[in-house]
Amino acid sequence: MHLSASLLFLASLPLSMAGKDNGKGKDNGKGKGQGPNQGLDFLAKRAGLKYFGAATDTPGQRERAPYASAYAQYDEIMWGGEFGQTTPTNGQKWLFAEPEHGTFNFTEGDIVTSKARENGMYLRCHALVWHSQLAPWVESTEWTPEELRQVIVDHITKVAGHWKGQCYAWDVLNEALNEDGTYRESVFYKVLGEEYIKLAFQTAAKVDPGAKLYYNDYNLESPSAKTEGAQRIVKLLRKERIRIDGVGLQAHLIAETPPTLDQHIDAIQGFTKLGVEVALTELDIRLQTPATAENLAMQREAYKNVVGACVQVCGCIGVTIWDFYDPFSWVPSVFPGEGAPLLWFEDFTTHPAYDGVVEALTNGTKGHGKGKRRSNLWTA
């Protein structure tokens, strides 16, 4: 949504839908919370979560390239206390961290990790082994099993070792499943089968023993064959006495067709019952554009339900939105005709969904998972 269109659209909505001030004065772009004692992270911690965060990327790169004039206002929200955690959306991925075999570049990843450290924020690190955004040399080489094992070990050793002690958690393995719960035919699986999963977690555990080790995937937010596949990965590793600490539910959802609150709760509990923690790791909820009052209301409800489910289930420890500012979202380039998936519009006013998140964090949802928030699965 362009700025002029956004302003015209918001002006046409009632204040309760436009999400501009709720009768408390104009939102000046610093975020609804206006600081660390009122922002989403503060409310999340008060609700028993470990953090509420936002992923971010390198200034001047990818979706951010055309928006240099927005950086100052963006940074005021990103690093001003609204959020207590971040994830580098791109800089730690294989394509950027090891672009050539044995040549490592940590520049982009260091930009975000240093900002997290400066601002006292939790850091989720992302992602060590993934079939996508691989450096071309990984897929173009005909590997023997012995060679590919060494490639995986070397990559994890160097990348996780570089940020050792800085990551609350690592997404060790990302998107290894098809929708039916079978394994994706990645270069790693084709050569090594299930062995590559075990090897990745074994290596990460040795390199950074203080980091939580996660399996991370999309479409795990309601019970399905894919959630069963992810549970199988947890059981596989536990059977082999290989450490896995968590499952990340990416939560790339659709406003018009989201899971219900109870479906979210069932999916989360399906993992916590296995003794691992759960986090919402890449939350965004896209809608058909241009946005309307109707689908913004659907988006508000969808955000409220998914965050509320995390609040209600012991062992769901935190929420990360996949950036917070609509122009920096990946969605429009991948899903033409869809967008506006985050909590801040292009003009830095907040979506109605922001208030849905606040409602969820202040006990505004009720499902069958309601109970004691605290869990023994994690400690501060």
PDB file of N, CA, C and O in Angstrom, residues 134-179:
ATOM      1  N   LEU A 134      20.314 -21.317  -0.592  1.00  0.00           N
ATOM      2  CA  LEU A 134      21.603 -21.989  -0.522  1.00  0.00           C
ATOM      3  C   LEU A 134      22.576 -21.304  -1.476  1.00  0.00           C
ATOM      4  O   LEU A 134      22.174 -20.792  -2.523  1.00  0.00           O
ATOM      5  N   ALA A 135      23.828 -21.314  -1.141  1.00  0.00           N
ATOM      6  CA  ALA A 135      24.832 -20.885  -2.114  1.00  0.00           C
ATOM      7  C   ALA A 135      24.793 -21.845  -3.300  1.00  0.00           C
ATOM      8  O   ALA A 135      24.664 -23.063  -3.113  1.00  0.00           O
ATOM      9  N   PRO A 136      24.891 -21.340  -4.518  1.00  0.00           N
ATOM     10  CA  PRO A 136      24.768 -22.220  -5.704  1.00  0.00           C
ATOM     11  C   PRO A 136      25.716 -23.410  -5.704  1.00  0.00           C
ATOM     12  O   PRO A 136      25.370 -24.478  -6.215  1.00  0.00           O
ATOM     13  N   TRP A 137      26.893 -23.241  -5.120  1.00  0.00           N
ATOM     14  CA  TRP A 137      27.858 -24.331  -5.161  1.00  0.00           C
ATOM     15  C   TRP A 137      27.380 -25.576  -4.413  1.00  0.00           C
ATOM     16  O   TRP A 137      27.796 -26.700  -4.739  1.00  0.00           O
ATOM     17  N   VAL A 138      26.480 -25.384  -3.439  1.00  0.00           N
ATOM     18  CA  VAL A 138      25.999 -26.541  -2.674  1.00  0.00           C
ATOM     19  C   VAL A 138      25.135 -27.430  -3.551  1.00  0.00           C
ATOM     20  O   VAL A 138      25.268 -28.664  -3.546  1.00  0.00           O
ATOM     21  N   GLU A 139      24.265 -26.827  -4.339  1.00  0.00           N
ATOM     22  CA  GLU A 139      23.338 -27.611  -5.157  1.00  0.00           C
ATOM     23  C   GLU A 139      23.944 -28.069  -6.478  1.00  0.00           C
ATOM     24  O   GLU A 139      23.490 -29.067  -7.048  1.00  0.00           O
ATOM     25  N   SER A 140      24.936 -27.376  -6.964  1.00  0.00           N
ATOM     26  CA  SER A 140      25.481 -27.704  -8.286  1.00  0.00           C
ATOM     27  C   SER A 140      26.544 -28.794  -8.249  1.00  0.00           C
ATOM     28  O   SER A 140      26.936 -29.321  -9.298  1.00  0.00           O
ATOM     29  N   THR A 141      26.999 -29.159  -7.067  1.00  0.00           N
ATOM     30  CA  THR A 141      28.061 -30.167  -6.931  1.00  0.00           C
ATOM     31  C   THR A 141      27.467 -31.555  -6.756  1.00  0.00           C
ATOM     32  O   THR A 141      26.455 -31.722  -6.058  1.00  0.00           O
ATOM     33  N   GLU A 142      28.064 -32.530  -7.369  1.00  0.00           N
ATOM     34  CA  GLU A 142      27.689 -33.936  -7.162  1.00  0.00           C
ATOM     35  C   GLU A 142      28.483 -34.444  -5.959  1.00  0.00           C
ATOM     36  O   GLU A 142      29.683 -34.715  -6.061  1.00  0.00           O
ATOM     37  N   TRP A 143      27.817 -34.593  -4.819  1.00  0.00           N
ATOM     38  CA  TRP A 143      28.505 -34.928  -3.585  1.00  0.00           C
ATOM     39  C   TRP A 143      28.493 -36.429  -3.319  1.00  0.00           C
ATOM     40  O   TRP A 143      27.497 -37.102  -3.565  1.00  0.00           O
ATOM     41  N   THR A 144      29.570 -36.922  -2.757  1.00  0.00           N
ATOM     42  CA  THR A 144      29.525 -38.237  -2.116  1.00  0.00           C
ATOM     43  C   THR A 144      28.985 -38.023  -0.704  1.00  0.00           C
ATOM     44  O   THR A 144      29.035 -36.903  -0.166  1.00  0.00           O
ATOM     45  N   PRO A 145      28.462 -39.052  -0.072  1.00  0.00           N
ATOM     46  CA  PRO A 145      27.995 -38.886   1.304  1.00  0.00           C
ATOM     47  C   PRO A 145      29.076 -38.336   2.233  1.00  0.00           C
ATOM     48  O   PRO A 145      28.800 -37.472   3.063  1.00  0.00           O
ATOM     49  N   GLU A 146      30.298 -38.826   2.083  1.00  0.00           N
ATOM     50  CA  GLU A 146      31.380 -38.373   2.954  1.00  0.00           C
ATOM     51  C   GLU A 146      31.658 -36.888   2.758  1.00  0.00           C
ATOM     52  O   GLU A 146      31.863 -36.140   3.724  1.00  0.00           O
ATOM     53  N   GLU A 147      31.637 -36.444   1.510  1.00  0.00           N
ATOM     54  CA  GLU A 147      31.897 -35.028   1.228  1.00  0.00           C
ATOM     55  C   GLU A 147      30.802 -34.137   1.787  1.00  0.00           C
ATOM     56  O   GLU A 147      31.087 -33.089   2.388  1.00  0.00           O
ATOM     57  N   LEU A 148      29.553 -34.524   1.600  1.00  0.00           N
ATOM     58  CA  LEU A 148      28.460 -33.664   2.059  1.00  0.00           C
ATOM     59  C   LEU A 148      28.382 -33.636   3.577  1.00  0.00           C
ATOM     60  O   LEU A 148      28.051 -32.590   4.157  1.00  0.00           O
ATOM     61  N   ARG A 149      28.691 -34.755   4.217  1.00  0.00           N
ATOM     62  CA  ARG A 149      28.769 -34.721   5.684  1.00  0.00           C
ATOM     63  C   ARG A 149      29.761 -33.669   6.133  1.00  0.00           C
ATOM     64  O   ARG A 149      29.488 -32.873   7.048  1.00  0.00           O
ATOM     65  N   GLN A 150      30.910 -33.617   5.512  1.00  0.00           N
ATOM     66  CA  GLN A 150      31.942 -32.659   5.904  1.00  0.00           C
ATOM     67  C   GLN A 150      31.511 -31.226   5.608  1.00  0.00           C
ATOM     68  O   GLN A 150      31.799 -30.311   6.389  1.00  0.00           O
ATOM     69  N   VAL A 151      30.823 -31.025   4.507  1.00  0.00           N
ATOM     70  CA  VAL A 151      30.314 -29.689   4.171  1.00  0.00           C
ATOM     71  C   VAL A 151      29.368 -29.199   5.259  1.00  0.00           C
ATOM     72  O   VAL A 151      29.446 -28.043   5.708  1.00  0.00           O
ATOM     73  N   ILE A 152      28.453 -30.057   5.695  1.00  0.00           N
ATOM     74  CA  ILE A 152      27.496 -29.684   6.742  1.00  0.00           C
ATOM     75  C   ILE A 152      28.217 -29.374   8.045  1.00  0.00           C
ATOM     76  O   ILE A 152      27.956 -28.350   8.695  1.00  0.00           O
ATOM     77  N   VAL A 153      29.121 -30.247   8.440  1.00  0.00           N
ATOM     78  CA  VAL A 153      29.855 -30.045   9.691  1.00  0.00           C
ATOM     79  C   VAL A 153      30.666 -28.757   9.638  1.00  0.00           C
ATOM     80  O   VAL A 153      30.654 -27.956  10.587  1.00  0.00           O
ATOM     81  N   ASP A 154      31.357 -28.537   8.545  1.00  0.00           N
ATOM     82  CA  ASP A 154      32.186 -27.332   8.427  1.00  0.00           C
ATOM     83  C   ASP A 154      31.334 -26.066   8.461  1.00  0.00           C
ATOM     84  O   ASP A 154      31.698 -25.077   9.110  1.00  0.00           O
ATOM     85  N   HIS A 155      30.215 -26.085   7.748  1.00  0.00           N
ATOM     86  CA  HIS A 155      29.357 -24.899   7.709  1.00  0.00           C
ATOM     87  C   HIS A 155      28.804 -24.569   9.096  1.00  0.00           C
ATOM     88  O   HIS A 155      28.884 -23.422   9.558  1.00  0.00           O
ATOM     89  N   ILE A 156      28.259 -25.553   9.762  1.00  0.00           N
ATOM     90  CA  ILE A 156      27.683 -25.315  11.085  1.00  0.00           C
ATOM     91  C   ILE A 156      28.772 -24.911  12.074  1.00  0.00           C
ATOM     92  O   ILE A 156      28.573 -24.008  12.905  1.00  0.00           O
ATOM     93  N   THR A 157      29.916 -25.559  11.989  1.00  0.00           N
ATOM     94  CA  THR A 157      31.006 -25.240  12.911  1.00  0.00           C
ATOM     95  C   THR A 157      31.439 -23.788  12.767  1.00  0.00           C
ATOM     96  O   THR A 157      31.619 -23.071  13.771  1.00  0.00           O
ATOM     97  N   LYS A 158      31.581 -23.326  11.541  1.00  0.00           N
ATOM     98  CA  LYS A 158      32.026 -21.949  11.313  1.00  0.00           C
ATOM     99  C   LYS A 158      30.938 -20.933  11.642  1.00  0.00           C
ATOM    100  O   LYS A 158      31.201 -19.918  12.303  1.00  0.00           O
ATOM    101  N   VAL A 159      29.721 -21.172  11.175  1.00  0.00           N
ATOM    102  CA  VAL A 159      28.648 -20.182  11.322  1.00  0.00           C
ATOM    103  C   VAL A 159      28.150 -20.132  12.766  1.00  0.00           C
ATOM    104  O   VAL A 159      28.109 -19.050  13.380  1.00  0.00           O
ATOM    105  N   ALA A 160      27.782 -21.268  13.322  1.00  0.00           N
ATOM    106  CA  ALA A 160      27.339 -21.262  14.721  1.00  0.00           C
ATOM    107  C   ALA A 160      28.485 -20.876  15.645  1.00  0.00           C
ATOM    108  O   ALA A 160      28.268 -20.239  16.680  1.00  0.00           O
ATOM    109  N   GLY A 161      29.701 -21.252  15.274  1.00  0.00           N
ATOM    110  CA  GLY A 161      30.852 -20.878  16.092  1.00  0.00           C
ATOM    111  C   GLY A 161      31.099 -19.385  16.105  1.00  0.00           C
ATOM    112  O   GLY A 161      31.502 -18.818  17.131  1.00  0.00           O
ATOM    113  N   HIS A 162      30.856 -18.721  14.982  1.00  0.00           N
ATOM    114  CA  HIS A 162      31.064 -17.275  14.920  1.00  0.00           C
ATOM    115  C   HIS A 162      30.158 -16.540  15.902  1.00  0.00           C
ATOM    116  O   HIS A 162      30.578 -15.557  16.520  1.00  0.00           O
ATOM    117  N   TRP A 163      28.912 -17.010  16.042  1.00  0.00           N
ATOM    118  CA  TRP A 163      27.965 -16.341  16.941  1.00  0.00           C
ATOM    119  C   TRP A 163      27.766 -17.126  18.249  1.00  0.00           C
ATOM    120  O   TRP A 163      26.778 -16.925  18.949  1.00  0.00           O
ATOM    121  N   LYS A 164      28.698 -17.991  18.575  1.00  0.00           N
ATOM    122  CA  LYS A 164      28.579 -18.783  19.800  1.00  0.00           C
ATOM    123  C   LYS A 164      28.378 -17.878  21.007  1.00  0.00           C
ATOM    124  O   LYS A 164      29.069 -16.869  21.185  1.00  0.00           O
ATOM    125  N   GLY A 165      27.420 -18.246  21.836  1.00  0.00           N
ATOM    126  CA  GLY A 165      27.146 -17.499  23.060  1.00  0.00           C
ATOM    127  C   GLY A 165      26.255 -16.289  22.872  1.00  0.00           C
ATOM    128  O   GLY A 165      25.877 -15.649  23.861  1.00  0.00           O
ATOM    129  N   GLN A 166      25.912 -15.952  21.631  1.00  0.00           N
ATOM    130  CA  GLN A 166      25.076 -14.780  21.372  1.00  0.00           C
ATOM    131  C   GLN A 166      23.626 -15.126  21.058  1.00  0.00           C
ATOM    132  O   GLN A 166      22.751 -14.259  21.152  1.00  0.00           O
ATOM    133  N   CYS A 167      23.361 -16.364  20.671  1.00  0.00           N
ATOM    134  CA  CYS A 167      22.034 -16.758  20.199  1.00  0.00           C
ATOM    135  C   CYS A 167      21.240 -17.426  21.309  1.00  0.00           C
ATOM    136  O   CYS A 167      21.687 -18.435  21.871  1.00  0.00           O
ATOM    137  N   TYR A 168      20.054 -16.892  21.594  1.00  0.00           N
ATOM    138  CA  TYR A 168      19.150 -17.632  22.485  1.00  0.00           C
ATOM    139  C   TYR A 168      18.821 -18.969  21.856  1.00  0.00           C
ATOM    140  O   TYR A 168      18.805 -20.014  22.525  1.00  0.00           O
ATOM    141  N   ALA A 169      18.558 -18.953  20.551  1.00  0.00           N
ATOM    142  CA  ALA A 169      18.206 -20.179  19.840  1.00  0.00           C
ATOM    143  C   ALA A 169      18.749 -20.135  18.427  1.00  0.00           C
ATOM    144  O   ALA A 169      18.961 -19.063  17.848  1.00  0.00           O
ATOM    145  N   TRP A 170      18.989 -21.315  17.864  1.00  0.00           N
ATOM    146  CA  TRP A 170      19.330 -21.480  16.454  1.00  0.00           C
ATOM    147  C   TRP A 170      18.234 -22.279  15.763  1.00  0.00           C
ATOM    148  O   TRP A 170      17.822 -23.336  16.268  1.00  0.00           O
ATOM    149  N   ASP A 171      17.771 -21.813  14.608  1.00  0.00           N
ATOM    150  CA  ASP A 171      16.995 -22.670  13.715  1.00  0.00           C
ATOM    151  C   ASP A 171      18.005 -23.552  13.001  1.00  0.00           C
ATOM    152  O   ASP A 171      18.600 -23.166  11.988  1.00  0.00           O
ATOM    153  N   VAL A 172      18.212 -24.729  13.558  1.00  0.00           N
ATOM    154  CA  VAL A 172      19.229 -25.635  13.030  1.00  0.00           C
ATOM    155  C   VAL A 172      18.792 -26.197  11.682  1.00  0.00           C
ATOM    156  O   VAL A 172      19.580 -26.263  10.730  1.00  0.00           O
ATOM    157  N   LEU A 173      17.543 -26.590  11.599  1.00  0.00           N
ATOM    158  CA  LEU A 173      16.996 -27.191  10.386  1.00  0.00           C
ATOM    159  C   LEU A 173      15.715 -26.461  10.026  1.00  0.00           C
ATOM    160  O   LEU A 173      14.829 -26.294  10.870  1.00  0.00           O
ATOM    161  N   ASN A 174      15.614 -26.045   8.777  1.00  0.00           N
ATOM    162  CA  ASN A 174      14.504 -25.217   8.324  1.00  0.00           C
ATOM    163  C   ASN A 174      13.783 -25.891   7.158  1.00  0.00           C
ATOM    164  O   ASN A 174      14.413 -26.288   6.179  1.00  0.00           O
ATOM    165  N   GLU A 175      12.474 -26.068   7.311  1.00  0.00           N
ATOM    166  CA  GLU A 175      11.597 -26.478   6.204  1.00  0.00           C
ATOM    167  C   GLU A 175      12.038 -27.774   5.527  1.00  0.00           C
ATOM    168  O   GLU A 175      12.171 -27.846   4.308  1.00  0.00           O
ATOM    169  N   ALA A 176      12.214 -28.802   6.303  1.00  0.00           N
ATOM    170  CA  ALA A 176      12.662 -30.093   5.767  1.00  0.00           C
ATOM    171  C   ALA A 176      11.521 -30.997   5.340  1.00  0.00           C
ATOM    172  O   ALA A 176      11.767 -32.124   4.897  1.00  0.00           O
ATOM    173  N   LEU A 177      10.277 -30.516   5.442  1.00  0.00           N
ATOM    174  CA  LEU A 177       9.111 -31.364   5.203  1.00  0.00           C
ATOM    175  C   LEU A 177       8.255 -30.864   4.053  1.00  0.00           C
ATOM    176  O   LEU A 177       8.113 -29.653   3.834  1.00  0.00           O
ATOM    177  N   ASN A 178       7.655 -31.815   3.343  1.00  0.00           N
ATOM    178  CA  ASN A 178       6.577 -31.510   2.404  1.00  0.00           C
ATOM    179  C   ASN A 178       5.269 -31.356   3.179  1.00  0.00           C
ATOM    180  O   ASN A 178       5.192 -31.664   4.370  1.00  0.00           O
ATOM    181  N   GLU A 179       4.222 -30.909   2.485  1.00  0.00           N
ATOM    182  CA  GLU A 179       2.944 -30.683   3.151  1.00  0.00           C
ATOM    183  C   GLU A 179       2.317 -31.978   3.677  1.00  0.00           C
ATOM    184  O   GLU A 179       1.539 -31.947   4.634  1.00  0.00           O
TER     185      GLU A 179
END
